[in-house]
Coordinates of N, CA and C in Angstrom, one line a residue:
X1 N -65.5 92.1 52.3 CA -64.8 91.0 51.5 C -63.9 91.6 50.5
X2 N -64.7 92.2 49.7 CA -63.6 93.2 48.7 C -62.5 94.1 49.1
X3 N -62.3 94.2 50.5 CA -61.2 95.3 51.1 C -60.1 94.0 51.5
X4 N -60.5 92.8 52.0 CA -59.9 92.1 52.0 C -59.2 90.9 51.3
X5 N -59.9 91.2 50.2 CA -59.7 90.5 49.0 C -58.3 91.6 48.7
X6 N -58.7 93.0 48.1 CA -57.9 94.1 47.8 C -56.2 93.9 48.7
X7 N -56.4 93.5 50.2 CA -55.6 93.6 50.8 C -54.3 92.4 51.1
X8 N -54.8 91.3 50.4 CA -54.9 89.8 50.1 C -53.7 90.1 48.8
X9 N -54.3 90.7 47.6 CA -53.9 91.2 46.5 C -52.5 91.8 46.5
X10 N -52.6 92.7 47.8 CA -51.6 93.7 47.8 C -50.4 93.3 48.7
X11 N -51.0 92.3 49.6 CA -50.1 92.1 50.3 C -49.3 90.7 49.4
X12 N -49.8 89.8 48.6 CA -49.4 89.4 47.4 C -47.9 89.7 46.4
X13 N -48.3 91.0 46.5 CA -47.5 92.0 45.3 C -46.5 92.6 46.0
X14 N -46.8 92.7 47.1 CA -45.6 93.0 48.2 C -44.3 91.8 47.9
X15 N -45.1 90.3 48.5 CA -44.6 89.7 48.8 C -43.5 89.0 47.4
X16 N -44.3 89.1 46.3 CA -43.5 88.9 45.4 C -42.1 89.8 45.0
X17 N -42.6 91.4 45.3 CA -41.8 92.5 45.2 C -40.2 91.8 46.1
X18 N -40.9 91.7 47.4 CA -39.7 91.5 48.1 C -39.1 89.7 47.8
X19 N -39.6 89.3 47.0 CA -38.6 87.9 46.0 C -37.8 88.4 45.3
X20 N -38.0 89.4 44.6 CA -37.6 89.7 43.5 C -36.3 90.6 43.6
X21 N -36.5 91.3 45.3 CA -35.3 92.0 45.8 C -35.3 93.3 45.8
X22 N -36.6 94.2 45.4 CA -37.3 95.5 45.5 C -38.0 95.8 46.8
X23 N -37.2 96.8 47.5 CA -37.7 97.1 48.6 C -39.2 97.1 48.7
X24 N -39.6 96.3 50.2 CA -41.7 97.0 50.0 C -41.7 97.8 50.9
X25 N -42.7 98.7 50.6 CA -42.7 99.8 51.2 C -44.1 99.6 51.3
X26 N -45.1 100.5 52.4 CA -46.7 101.1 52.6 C -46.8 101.9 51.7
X27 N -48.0 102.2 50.8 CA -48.3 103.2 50.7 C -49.1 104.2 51.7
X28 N -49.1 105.5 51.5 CA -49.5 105.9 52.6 C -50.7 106.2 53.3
X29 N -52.1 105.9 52.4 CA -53.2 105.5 52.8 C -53.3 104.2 53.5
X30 N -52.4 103.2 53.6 CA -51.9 101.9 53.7 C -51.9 102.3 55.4
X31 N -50.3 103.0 55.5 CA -49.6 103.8 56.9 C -51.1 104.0 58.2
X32 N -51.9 104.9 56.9 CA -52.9 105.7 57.8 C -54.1 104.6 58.5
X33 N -54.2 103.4 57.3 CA -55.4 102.5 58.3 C -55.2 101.9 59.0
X34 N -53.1 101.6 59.0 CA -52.7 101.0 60.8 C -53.3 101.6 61.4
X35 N -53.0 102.9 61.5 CA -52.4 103.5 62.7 C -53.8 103.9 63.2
X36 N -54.6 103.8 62.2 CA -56.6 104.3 62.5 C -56.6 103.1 63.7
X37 N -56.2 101.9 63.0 CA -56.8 100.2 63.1 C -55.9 100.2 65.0
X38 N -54.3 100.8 65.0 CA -54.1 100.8 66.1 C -54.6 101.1 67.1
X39 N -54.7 102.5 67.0 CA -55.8 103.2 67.8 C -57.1 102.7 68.2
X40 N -57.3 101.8 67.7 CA -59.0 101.1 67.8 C -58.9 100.1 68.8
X41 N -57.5 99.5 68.2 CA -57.1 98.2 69.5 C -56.9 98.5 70.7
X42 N -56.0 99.6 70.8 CA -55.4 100.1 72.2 C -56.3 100.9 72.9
X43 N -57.5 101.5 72.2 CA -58.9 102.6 73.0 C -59.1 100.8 73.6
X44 N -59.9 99.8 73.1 CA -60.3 98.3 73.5 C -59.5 97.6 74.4
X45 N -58.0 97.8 74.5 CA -57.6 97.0 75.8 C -57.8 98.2 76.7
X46 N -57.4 99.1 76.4 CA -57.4 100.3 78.3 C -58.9 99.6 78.2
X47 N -60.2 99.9 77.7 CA -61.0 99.8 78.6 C -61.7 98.4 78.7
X48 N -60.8 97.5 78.7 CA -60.8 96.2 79.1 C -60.1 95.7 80.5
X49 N -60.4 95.5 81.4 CA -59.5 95.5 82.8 C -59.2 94.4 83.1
X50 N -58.0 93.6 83.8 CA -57.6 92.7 83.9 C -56.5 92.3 83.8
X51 N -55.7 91.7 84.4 CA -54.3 91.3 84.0 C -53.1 91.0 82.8
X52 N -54.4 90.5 82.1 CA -53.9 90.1 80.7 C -53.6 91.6 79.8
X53 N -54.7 92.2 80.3 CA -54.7 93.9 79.6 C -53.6 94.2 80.0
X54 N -53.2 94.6 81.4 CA -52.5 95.0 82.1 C -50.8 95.1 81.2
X55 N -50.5 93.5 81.1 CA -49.5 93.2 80.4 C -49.5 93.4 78.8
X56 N -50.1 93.5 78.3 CA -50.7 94.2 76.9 C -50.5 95.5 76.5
X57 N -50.8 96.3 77.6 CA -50.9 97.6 77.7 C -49.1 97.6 77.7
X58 N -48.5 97.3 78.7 CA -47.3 97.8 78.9 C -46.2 97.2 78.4
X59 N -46.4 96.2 77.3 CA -45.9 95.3 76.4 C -45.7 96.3 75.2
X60 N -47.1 97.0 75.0 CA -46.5 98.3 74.0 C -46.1 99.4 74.6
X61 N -46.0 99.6 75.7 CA -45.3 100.5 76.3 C -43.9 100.7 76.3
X62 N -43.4 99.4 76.5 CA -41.9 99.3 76.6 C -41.8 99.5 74.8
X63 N -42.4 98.3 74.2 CA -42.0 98.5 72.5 C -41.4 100.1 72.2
X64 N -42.9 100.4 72.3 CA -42.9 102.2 71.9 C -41.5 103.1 72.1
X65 N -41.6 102.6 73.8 CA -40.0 103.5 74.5 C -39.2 103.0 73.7
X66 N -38.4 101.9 73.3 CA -37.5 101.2 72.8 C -37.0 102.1 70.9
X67 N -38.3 102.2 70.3 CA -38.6 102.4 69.1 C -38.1 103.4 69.4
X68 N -38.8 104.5 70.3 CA -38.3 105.8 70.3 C -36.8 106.2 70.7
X69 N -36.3 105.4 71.7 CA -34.6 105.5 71.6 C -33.8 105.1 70.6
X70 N -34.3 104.3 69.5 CA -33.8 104.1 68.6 C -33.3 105.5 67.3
X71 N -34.8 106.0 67.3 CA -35.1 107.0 66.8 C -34.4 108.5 67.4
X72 N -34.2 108.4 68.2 CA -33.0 109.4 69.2 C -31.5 109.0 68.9
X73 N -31.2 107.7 68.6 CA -30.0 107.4 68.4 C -30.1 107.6 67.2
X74 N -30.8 107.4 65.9 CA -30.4 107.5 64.7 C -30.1 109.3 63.9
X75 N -31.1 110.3 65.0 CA -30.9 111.2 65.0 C -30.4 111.8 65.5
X76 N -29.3 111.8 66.6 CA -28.0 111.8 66.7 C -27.3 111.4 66.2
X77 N -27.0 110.9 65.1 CA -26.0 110.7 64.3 C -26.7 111.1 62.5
X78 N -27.2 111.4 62.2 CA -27.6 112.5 61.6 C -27.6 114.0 61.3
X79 N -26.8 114.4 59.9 CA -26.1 115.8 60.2 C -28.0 116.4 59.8
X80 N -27.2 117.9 60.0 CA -28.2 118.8 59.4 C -29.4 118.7 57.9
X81 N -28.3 118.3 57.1 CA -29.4 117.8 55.5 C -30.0 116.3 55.9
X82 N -29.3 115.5 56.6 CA -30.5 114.3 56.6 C -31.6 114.1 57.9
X83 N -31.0 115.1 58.5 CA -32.6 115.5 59.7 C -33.7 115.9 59.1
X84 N -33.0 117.1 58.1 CA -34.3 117.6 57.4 C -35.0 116.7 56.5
X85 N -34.1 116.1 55.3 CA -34.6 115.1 54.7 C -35.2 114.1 55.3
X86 N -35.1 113.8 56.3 CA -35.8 112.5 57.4 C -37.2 112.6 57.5
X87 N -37.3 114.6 58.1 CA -38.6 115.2 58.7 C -39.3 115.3 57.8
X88 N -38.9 114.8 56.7 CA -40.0 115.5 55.4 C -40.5 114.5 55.1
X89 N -40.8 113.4 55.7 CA -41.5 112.5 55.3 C -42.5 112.2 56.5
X90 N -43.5 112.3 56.2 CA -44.9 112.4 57.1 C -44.7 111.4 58.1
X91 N -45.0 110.2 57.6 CA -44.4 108.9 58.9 C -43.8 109.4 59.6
X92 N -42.4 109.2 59.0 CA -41.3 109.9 59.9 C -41.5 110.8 61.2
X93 N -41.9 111.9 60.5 CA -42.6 113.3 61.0 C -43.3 112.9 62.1
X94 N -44.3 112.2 62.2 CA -45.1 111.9 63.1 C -44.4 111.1 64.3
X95 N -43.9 110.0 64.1 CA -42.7 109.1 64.6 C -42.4 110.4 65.7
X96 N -41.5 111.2 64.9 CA -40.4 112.5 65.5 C -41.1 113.0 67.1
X97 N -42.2 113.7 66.4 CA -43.1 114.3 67.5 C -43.8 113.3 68.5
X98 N -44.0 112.0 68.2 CA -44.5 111.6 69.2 C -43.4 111.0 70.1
X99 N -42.0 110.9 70.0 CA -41.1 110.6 70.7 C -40.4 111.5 71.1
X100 N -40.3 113.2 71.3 CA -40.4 114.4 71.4 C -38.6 114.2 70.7
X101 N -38.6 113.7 69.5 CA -37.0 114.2 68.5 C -36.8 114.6 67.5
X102 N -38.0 115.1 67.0 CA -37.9 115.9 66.3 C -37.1 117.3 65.7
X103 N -36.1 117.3 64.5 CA -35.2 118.1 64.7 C -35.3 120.0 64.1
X104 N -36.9 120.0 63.6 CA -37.4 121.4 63.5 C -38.1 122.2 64.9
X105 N -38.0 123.0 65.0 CA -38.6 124.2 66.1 C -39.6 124.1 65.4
X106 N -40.8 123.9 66.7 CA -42.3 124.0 66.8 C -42.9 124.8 65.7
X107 N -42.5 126.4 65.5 CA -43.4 127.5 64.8 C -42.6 127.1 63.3
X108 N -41.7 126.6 62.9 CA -41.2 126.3 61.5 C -42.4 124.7 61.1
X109 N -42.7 123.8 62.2 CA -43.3 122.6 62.0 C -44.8 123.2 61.8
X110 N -45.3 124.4 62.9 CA -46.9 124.5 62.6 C -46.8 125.5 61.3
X111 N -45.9 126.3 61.1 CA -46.2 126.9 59.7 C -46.4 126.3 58.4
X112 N -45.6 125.0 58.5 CA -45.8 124.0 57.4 C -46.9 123.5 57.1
X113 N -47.6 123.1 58.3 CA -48.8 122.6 58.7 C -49.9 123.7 58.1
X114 N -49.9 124.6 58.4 CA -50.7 125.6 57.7 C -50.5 126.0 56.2
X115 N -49.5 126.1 55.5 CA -48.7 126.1 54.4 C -49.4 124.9 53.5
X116 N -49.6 123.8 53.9 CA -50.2 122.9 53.4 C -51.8 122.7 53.4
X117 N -51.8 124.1 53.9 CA -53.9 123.9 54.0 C -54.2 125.0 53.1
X118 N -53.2 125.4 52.9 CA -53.6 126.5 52.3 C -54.4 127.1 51.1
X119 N -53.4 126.1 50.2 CA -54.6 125.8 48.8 C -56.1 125.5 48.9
X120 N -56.1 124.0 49.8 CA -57.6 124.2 49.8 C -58.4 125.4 50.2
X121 N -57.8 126.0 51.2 CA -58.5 126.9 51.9 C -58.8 128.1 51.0
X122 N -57.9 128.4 50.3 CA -58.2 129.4 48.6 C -58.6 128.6 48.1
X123 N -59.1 127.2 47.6 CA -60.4 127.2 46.7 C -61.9 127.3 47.0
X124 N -61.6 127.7 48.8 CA -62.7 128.4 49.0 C -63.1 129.4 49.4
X125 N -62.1 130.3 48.7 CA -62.4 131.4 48.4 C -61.5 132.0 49.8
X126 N -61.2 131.8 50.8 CA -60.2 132.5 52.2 C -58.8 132.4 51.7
X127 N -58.3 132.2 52.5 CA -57.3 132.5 52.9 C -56.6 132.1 54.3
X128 N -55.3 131.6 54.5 CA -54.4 131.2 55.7 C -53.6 131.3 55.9
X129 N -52.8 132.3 57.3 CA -51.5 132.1 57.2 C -51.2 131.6 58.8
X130 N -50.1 131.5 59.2 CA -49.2 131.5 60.4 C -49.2 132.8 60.8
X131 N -49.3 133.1 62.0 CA -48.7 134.2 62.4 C -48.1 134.0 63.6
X132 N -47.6 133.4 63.9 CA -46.4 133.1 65.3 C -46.8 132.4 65.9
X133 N -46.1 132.1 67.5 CA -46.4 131.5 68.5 C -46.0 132.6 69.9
X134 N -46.6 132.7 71.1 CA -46.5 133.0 72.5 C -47.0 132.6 73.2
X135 N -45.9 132.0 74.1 CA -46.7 131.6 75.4 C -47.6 130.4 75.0
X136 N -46.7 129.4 74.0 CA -47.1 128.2 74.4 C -48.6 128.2 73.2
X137 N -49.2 129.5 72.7 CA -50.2 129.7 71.9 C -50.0 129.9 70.8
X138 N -50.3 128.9 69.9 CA -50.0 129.1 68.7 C -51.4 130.1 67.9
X139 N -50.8 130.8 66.3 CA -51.8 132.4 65.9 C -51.9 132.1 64.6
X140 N -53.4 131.8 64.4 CA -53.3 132.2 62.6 C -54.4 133.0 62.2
X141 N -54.1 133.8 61.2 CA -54.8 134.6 60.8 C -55.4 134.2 59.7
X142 N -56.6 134.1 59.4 CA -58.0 133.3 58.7 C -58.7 134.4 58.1
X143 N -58.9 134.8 56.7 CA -59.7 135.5 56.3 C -60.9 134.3 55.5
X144 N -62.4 134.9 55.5 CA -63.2 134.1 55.0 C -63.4 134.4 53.8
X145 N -63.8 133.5 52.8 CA -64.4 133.8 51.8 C -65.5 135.1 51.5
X146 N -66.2 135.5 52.5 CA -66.5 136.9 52.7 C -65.7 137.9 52.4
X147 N -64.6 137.7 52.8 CA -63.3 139.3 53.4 C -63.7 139.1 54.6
X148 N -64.7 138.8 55.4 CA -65.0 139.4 56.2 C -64.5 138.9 57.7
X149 N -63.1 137.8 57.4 CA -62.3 137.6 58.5 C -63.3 136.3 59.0
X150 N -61.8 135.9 60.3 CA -62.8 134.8 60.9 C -63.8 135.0 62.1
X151 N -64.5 136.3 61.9 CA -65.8 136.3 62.9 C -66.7 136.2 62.2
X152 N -66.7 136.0 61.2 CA -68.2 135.6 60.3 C -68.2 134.2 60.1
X153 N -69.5 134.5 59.9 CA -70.0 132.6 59.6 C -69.9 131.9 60.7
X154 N -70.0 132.5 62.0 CA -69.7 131.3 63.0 C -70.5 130.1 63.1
X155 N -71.2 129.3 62.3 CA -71.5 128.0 62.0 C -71.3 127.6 61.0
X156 N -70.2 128.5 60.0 CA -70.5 127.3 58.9 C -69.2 127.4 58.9
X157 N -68.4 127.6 57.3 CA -67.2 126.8 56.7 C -66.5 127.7 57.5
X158 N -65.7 129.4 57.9 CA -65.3 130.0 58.5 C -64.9 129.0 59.7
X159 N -65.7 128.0 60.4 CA -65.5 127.8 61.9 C -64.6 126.6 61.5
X160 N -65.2 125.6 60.3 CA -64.8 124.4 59.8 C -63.4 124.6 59.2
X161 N -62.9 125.8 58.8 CA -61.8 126.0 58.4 C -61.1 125.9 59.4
X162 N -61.6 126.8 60.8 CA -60.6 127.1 61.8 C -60.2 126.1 62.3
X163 N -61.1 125.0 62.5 CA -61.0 123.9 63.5 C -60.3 122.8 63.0
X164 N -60.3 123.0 61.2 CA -58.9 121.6 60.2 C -57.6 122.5 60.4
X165 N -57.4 124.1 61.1 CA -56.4 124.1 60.9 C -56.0 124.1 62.1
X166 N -56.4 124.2 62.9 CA -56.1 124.1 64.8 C -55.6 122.7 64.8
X167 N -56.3 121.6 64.4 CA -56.5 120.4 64.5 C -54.8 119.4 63.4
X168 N -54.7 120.3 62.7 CA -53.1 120.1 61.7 C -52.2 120.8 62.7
X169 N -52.1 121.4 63.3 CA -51.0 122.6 63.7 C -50.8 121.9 64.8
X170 N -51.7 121.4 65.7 CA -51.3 120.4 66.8 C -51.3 119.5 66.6
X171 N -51.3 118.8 65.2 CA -51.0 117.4 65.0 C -49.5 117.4 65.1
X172 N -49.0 118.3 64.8 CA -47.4 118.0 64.2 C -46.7 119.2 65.3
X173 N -47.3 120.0 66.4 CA -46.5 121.1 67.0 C -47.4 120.6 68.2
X174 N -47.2 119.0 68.9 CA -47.9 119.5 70.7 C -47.7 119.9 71.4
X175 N -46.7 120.7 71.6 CA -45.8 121.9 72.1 C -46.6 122.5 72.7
X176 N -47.2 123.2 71.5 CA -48.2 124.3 71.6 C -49.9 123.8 72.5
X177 N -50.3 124.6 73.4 CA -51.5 124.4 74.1 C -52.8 124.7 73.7
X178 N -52.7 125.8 72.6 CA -53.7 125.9 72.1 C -53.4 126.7 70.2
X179 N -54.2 126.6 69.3 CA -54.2 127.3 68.4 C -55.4 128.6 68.5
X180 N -55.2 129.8 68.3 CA -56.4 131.0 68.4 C -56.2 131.5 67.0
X181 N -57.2 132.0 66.6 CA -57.8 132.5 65.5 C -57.9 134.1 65.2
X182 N -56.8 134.8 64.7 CA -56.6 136.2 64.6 C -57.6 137.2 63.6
X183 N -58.2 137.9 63.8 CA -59.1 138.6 63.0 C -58.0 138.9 61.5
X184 N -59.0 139.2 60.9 CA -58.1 139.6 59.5 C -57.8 141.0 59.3
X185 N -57.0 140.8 58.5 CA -56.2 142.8 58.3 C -56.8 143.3 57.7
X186 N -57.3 144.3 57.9 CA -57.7 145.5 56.8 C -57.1 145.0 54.8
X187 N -58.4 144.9 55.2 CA -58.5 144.9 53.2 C -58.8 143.6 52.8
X188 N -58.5 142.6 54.2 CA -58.7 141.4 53.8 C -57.8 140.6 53.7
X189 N -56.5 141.5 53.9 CA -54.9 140.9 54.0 C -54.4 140.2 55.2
X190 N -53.9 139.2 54.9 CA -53.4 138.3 56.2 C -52.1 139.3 56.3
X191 N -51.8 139.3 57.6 CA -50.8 140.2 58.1 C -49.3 139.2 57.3
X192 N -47.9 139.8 57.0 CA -46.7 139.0 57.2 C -46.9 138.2 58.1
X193 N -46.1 136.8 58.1 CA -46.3 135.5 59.3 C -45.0 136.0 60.0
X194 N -45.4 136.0 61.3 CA -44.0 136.0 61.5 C -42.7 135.1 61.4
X195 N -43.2 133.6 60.8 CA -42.2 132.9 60.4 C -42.6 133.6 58.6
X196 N -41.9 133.7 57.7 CA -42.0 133.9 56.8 C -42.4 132.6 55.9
X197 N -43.4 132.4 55.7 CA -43.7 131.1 55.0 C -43.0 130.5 53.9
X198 N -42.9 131.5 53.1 CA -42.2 131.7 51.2 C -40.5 130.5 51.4
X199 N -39.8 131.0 53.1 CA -38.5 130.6 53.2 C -38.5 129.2 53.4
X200 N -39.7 128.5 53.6 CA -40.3 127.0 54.2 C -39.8 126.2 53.1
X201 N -39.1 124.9 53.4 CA -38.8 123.8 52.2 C -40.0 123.2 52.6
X202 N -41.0 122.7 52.1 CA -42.3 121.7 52.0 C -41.9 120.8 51.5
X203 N -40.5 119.9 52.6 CA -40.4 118.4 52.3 C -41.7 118.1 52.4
X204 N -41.9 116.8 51.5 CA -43.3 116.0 51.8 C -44.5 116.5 51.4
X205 N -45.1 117.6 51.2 CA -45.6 118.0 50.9 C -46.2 118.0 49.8
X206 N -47.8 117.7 50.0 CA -48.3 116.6 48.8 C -49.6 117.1 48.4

């Protein structure tokens, strides 16, 4: 009752917003409980069978296609500074990749992706970087909070690190078939990435 009271409220404040002549926008915890709430609907019709599904199912199918040529048209006609500015907005971003138009190369998009975990991952004491892509496999090199790289700890935060960062790097790069987990350098140093992180603009990045 109180979420939908809350959502009652908001959508309220929207509506007055857009009286007033102020664009409304989602915020982006807002974005994220569609798209949870979509996902919930669409797992529920596939495994509902029947005709009615049938057309349901491919009612958002076509939508989707349509959305995504749109999104091919708009980025074709989009120079260089507003592709990037476009990509740097998470929505967006996501949008990009799942309609495969996205206008960064794969290893510049998973290095971001890890670039962004990073912090947390130094407040627990490790460390993360990128270290390339081959053959379709994406590489990051993981020191633990030990030093003692990512073969230690194989049940605890070491494995839980690896798996929030495998799990970001193919959110935004499904290019890539797999993420693997590089032992750490002597001393405890993540090797140079071979994309150079430092050169990364972290549009969006929050």
């Amino acid at each position: 009752m109180a979420e939908a009271a809350a959502e009652t409220r908001t959508a309220g404040g929207a509506a007055g917003e857009a009286a007033a002549g102020a664009p409304v926008r989602l915020p982006d915890p807002a974005v994220e409980a569609r798209l949870a709430r979509l996902d919930e609907v669409l797992a529920g019709l596939e495994s509902t069978p029947g005709p009615a599904t049938r057309s349901a199912v491919e009612a958002v199918r076509l939508l989707t296609e349509v959305y995504g040529e749109a999104l091919a048209r708009v980025m074709d006609h989009a120079d260089g500074r507003l592709a990037g500015h476009l990509a740097g907005d998470e929505l967006l971003a996501h949008l990009f990749v799942l309609h495969d138009v996205h206008p960064e190369p794969v290893e510049r998009r998973a290095a971001r992706a890890v670039e962004r975990l990073r912090p947390a991952v130094r407040e627990r004491g490790g460390d993360v970087e990128w270290a390339g892509a081959e053959g379709g496999v994406g590489r990051i090199r993981l020191t633990a909070a030990s030093g003692c790289g990512s073969g230690c700890g194989a049940g605890g935060g070491a494995a839980e690190v690896a798996d929030a960062v495998r799990e970001a790097v193919l959110a935004v790069a499904p290019e890539l078939t797999s993420v693997e987990v590089l032992p750490a350098s002597p001393a405890g140093r993540a090797a140079p990435a071979f994309v150079p992180l430092a050169t990364l603009t972290l549009r969006g990045a929050r």
